[in-house]
Amino acid sequence: MARGRKSRFQRQVERFASTRAGGWFFVNVANRIDPALLRLSRGRLSIAVGQPVLLLTTRGARTGRSRSTPLLYGTDGERLVLVASKAGSPRHPAWYRNLKANPEVRVIASGRSGRYRAREAEGEERERLWDSAVELYSGYDVYQGRAGARRIPVVVLEPA
C-alpha cells in the first residue's frame, strides 16, 4: 500500500493536511471541488496533488440517495483500502455509515474504476493495513490521537 519516497512538496502537503486547519480544508473545501475534478479526469486529477485519491459513491443509509466522497486510498493487491478518519473527528464520517448500511459501492480511480463491495478490516489484517496506511500518509496517526476513544476504521473494497 505504501508508495516510494515522497517529494518535498508531498511531505509539505502531508504536514499541512495533518493539522486541524489542513484537515478542515480537505474535509470542507477539497471535498466540494474534487468530485468534479475526479469525474472529468477519470480519477487522475485531484486537489491533493501527488496523492492517490478516488471518488467513492455510496447509497445513503437513511435516504437511499447516491453520495460521492473523494478519499485518499491505498491498495492491497486488487483491493482498495480506505481509512475512515474524518481528519480525527470523534465521529465516523457519513460515507462510512453509508457503506456499513449498503456495502455495494462505485469507485472512480485512475485505472481502478468500477463496482466494489466494502467490508471493515479486523484483527491482524486491520493492523497490517493500518501500518501500511500510515506509511502512505503519516497524518492518520495524528488523526487517531485526535479521535479520542473512537478507533478509526480501515475499510477494504473488493472488486464486485
C-alpha positions as CSV (number, residue, x, y, z in Angstrom):
1,M,0.0,0.0,0.0
2,A,2.8,2.4,0.7
3,R,4.4,4.3,-2.2
4,G,8.0,5.1,-2.8
5,R,9.9,8.0,-1.5
6,K,7.9,11.3,-1.1
7,S,8.9,14.5,-2.7
8,R,9.4,17.6,-0.6
9,F,6.2,19.1,-1.9
10,Q,4.3,15.9,-0.9
11,R,5.8,16.0,2.6
12,Q,4.7,19.6,3.0
13,V,1.1,18.8,1.8
14,E,1.0,15.9,4.2
15,R,2.2,18.1,7.1
16,F,-0.5,20.7,6.3
17,A,-3.2,18.1,5.9
18,S,-2.4,16.6,9.4
19,T,-3.0,20.0,11.1
20,R,-6.5,20.9,12.3
21,A,-6.6,23.7,9.6
22,G,-5.5,21.3,6.9
23,G,-7.9,18.6,8.0
24,W,-10.7,21.2,7.9
25,F,-9.6,22.3,4.4
26,F,-9.6,18.8,2.9
27,V,-12.9,17.8,4.6
28,N,-14.8,21.1,3.8
29,V,-13.2,22.6,0.7
30,A,-11.4,19.9,-1.3
31,N,-14.3,17.5,-0.8
32,R,-16.5,20.0,-2.7
33,I,-14.1,20.5,-5.6
34,D,-12.6,17.1,-6.0
35,P,-15.7,15.2,-7.2
36,A,-15.9,17.3,-10.4
37,L,-12.1,17.0,-11.0
38,L,-12.1,13.3,-10.4
39,R,-15.1,12.7,-12.7
40,L,-13.8,14.8,-15.5
41,S,-10.3,13.3,-15.4
42,R,-11.4,9.7,-14.8
43,G,-9.8,9.7,-11.4
44,R,-6.4,11.2,-12.5
45,L,-6.8,14.8,-11.1
46,S,-7.4,15.9,-7.5
47,I,-6.6,18.9,-5.3
48,A,-4.4,16.6,-3.3
49,V,-1.6,16.7,-5.9
50,G,0.6,13.7,-5.9
51,Q,-1.7,11.6,-3.6
52,P,-3.9,8.7,-4.7
53,V,-7.4,10.0,-4.4
54,L,-10.6,8.2,-5.6
55,L,-14.2,9.1,-5.7
56,L,-16.4,6.8,-3.6
57,T,-20.1,6.7,-4.4
58,T,-22.3,5.1,-1.7
59,R,-26.0,4.9,-1.2
60,G,-27.3,7.0,1.8
61,A,-28.1,4.9,4.8
62,R,-31.3,6.8,5.5
63,T,-32.2,8.5,2.2
64,G,-31.0,5.9,-0.3
65,R,-29.6,8.7,-2.5
66,S,-26.2,8.5,-4.1
67,R,-23.5,10.3,-2.2
68,S,-19.9,10.8,-3.6
69,T,-16.9,11.5,-1.5
70,P,-13.2,11.9,-2.6
71,L,-10.9,9.9,-0.4
72,L,-7.2,9.1,-0.1
73,Y,-6.7,5.4,-0.8
74,G,-4.1,2.7,-0.8
75,T,-4.0,-0.7,-2.5
76,D,-3.6,-4.2,-1.3
77,G,-3.3,-6.3,-4.5
78,E,-6.5,-5.7,-6.5
79,R,-8.3,-4.4,-3.4
80,L,-8.6,-0.7,-2.4
81,V,-8.1,0.4,1.2
82,L,-9.7,3.4,2.8
83,V,-9.3,4.9,6.3
84,A,-12.4,6.4,7.9
85,S,-10.6,9.2,9.7
86,K,-12.6,12.3,9.0
87,A,-9.4,14.2,10.0
88,G,-9.6,12.9,13.5
89,S,-13.2,13.8,14.3
90,P,-14.7,11.9,17.3
91,R,-17.5,10.8,14.9
92,H,-17.4,8.4,12.0
93,P,-17.7,10.0,8.5
94,A,-21.0,9.8,6.8
95,W,-19.6,7.7,3.9
96,Y,-18.5,5.1,6.4
97,R,-22.0,4.9,7.9
98,N,-23.5,4.7,4.4
99,L,-21.3,1.8,3.3
100,K,-21.9,-0.1,6.6
101,A,-25.7,0.0,5.7
102,N,-25.1,-0.5,1.9
103,P,-21.7,-2.1,1.2
104,E,-22.1,-2.1,-2.7
105,V,-20.2,1.0,-3.9
106,R,-18.9,2.6,-7.1
107,V,-15.4,4.0,-7.4
108,I,-13.7,6.3,-9.9
109,A,-10.0,6.0,-9.6
110,S,-7.1,6.1,-12.1
111,G,-7.1,2.6,-13.6
112,R,-9.3,1.1,-10.9
113,S,-12.8,2.4,-11.6
114,G,-15.8,0.1,-11.1
115,R,-18.1,-1.6,-8.6
116,Y,-16.8,-2.8,-5.3
117,R,-18.1,-4.4,-2.1
118,A,-16.9,-2.9,1.1
119,R,-16.1,-4.5,4.4
120,E,-14.2,-3.5,7.5
121,A,-10.8,-5.0,8.2
122,E,-10.4,-6.6,11.6
123,G,-7.6,-8.2,13.6
124,E,-4.3,-8.8,12.1
125,E,-5.4,-7.7,8.6
126,R,-6.5,-4.3,10.1
127,E,-3.2,-3.8,11.9
128,R,-1.2,-4.6,8.7
129,L,-3.4,-2.3,6.6
130,W,-3.3,0.5,9.2
131,D,0.5,0.3,9.3
132,S,0.6,0.5,5.5
133,A,-1.9,3.4,5.5
134,V,0.3,5.3,8.0
135,E,3.3,4.8,5.6
136,L,1.2,6.2,2.8
137,Y,0.0,9.2,5.0
138,S,1.5,9.7,8.4
139,G,-1.3,12.1,9.4
140,Y,-3.5,9.0,10.2
141,D,-1.6,8.5,13.4
142,V,-2.2,12.2,14.3
143,Y,-5.9,11.7,13.5
144,Q,-6.2,8.6,15.7
145,G,-4.8,10.6,18.6
146,R,-7.3,13.4,17.9
147,A,-10.3,11.0,17.5
148,G,-10.2,10.1,21.2
149,A,-11.9,6.9,22.1
150,R,-13.0,6.3,18.5
151,R,-11.0,3.6,16.8
152,I,-10.6,4.7,13.2
153,P,-11.9,2.0,10.9
154,V,-9.9,0.6,8.0
155,V,-12.2,-0.3,5.0
156,V,-11.4,-2.8,2.3
157,L,-13.0,-2.5,-1.1
158,E,-13.0,-5.8,-3.1
159,P,-14.0,-5.8,-6.8
160,A,-17.6,-6.9,-7.2
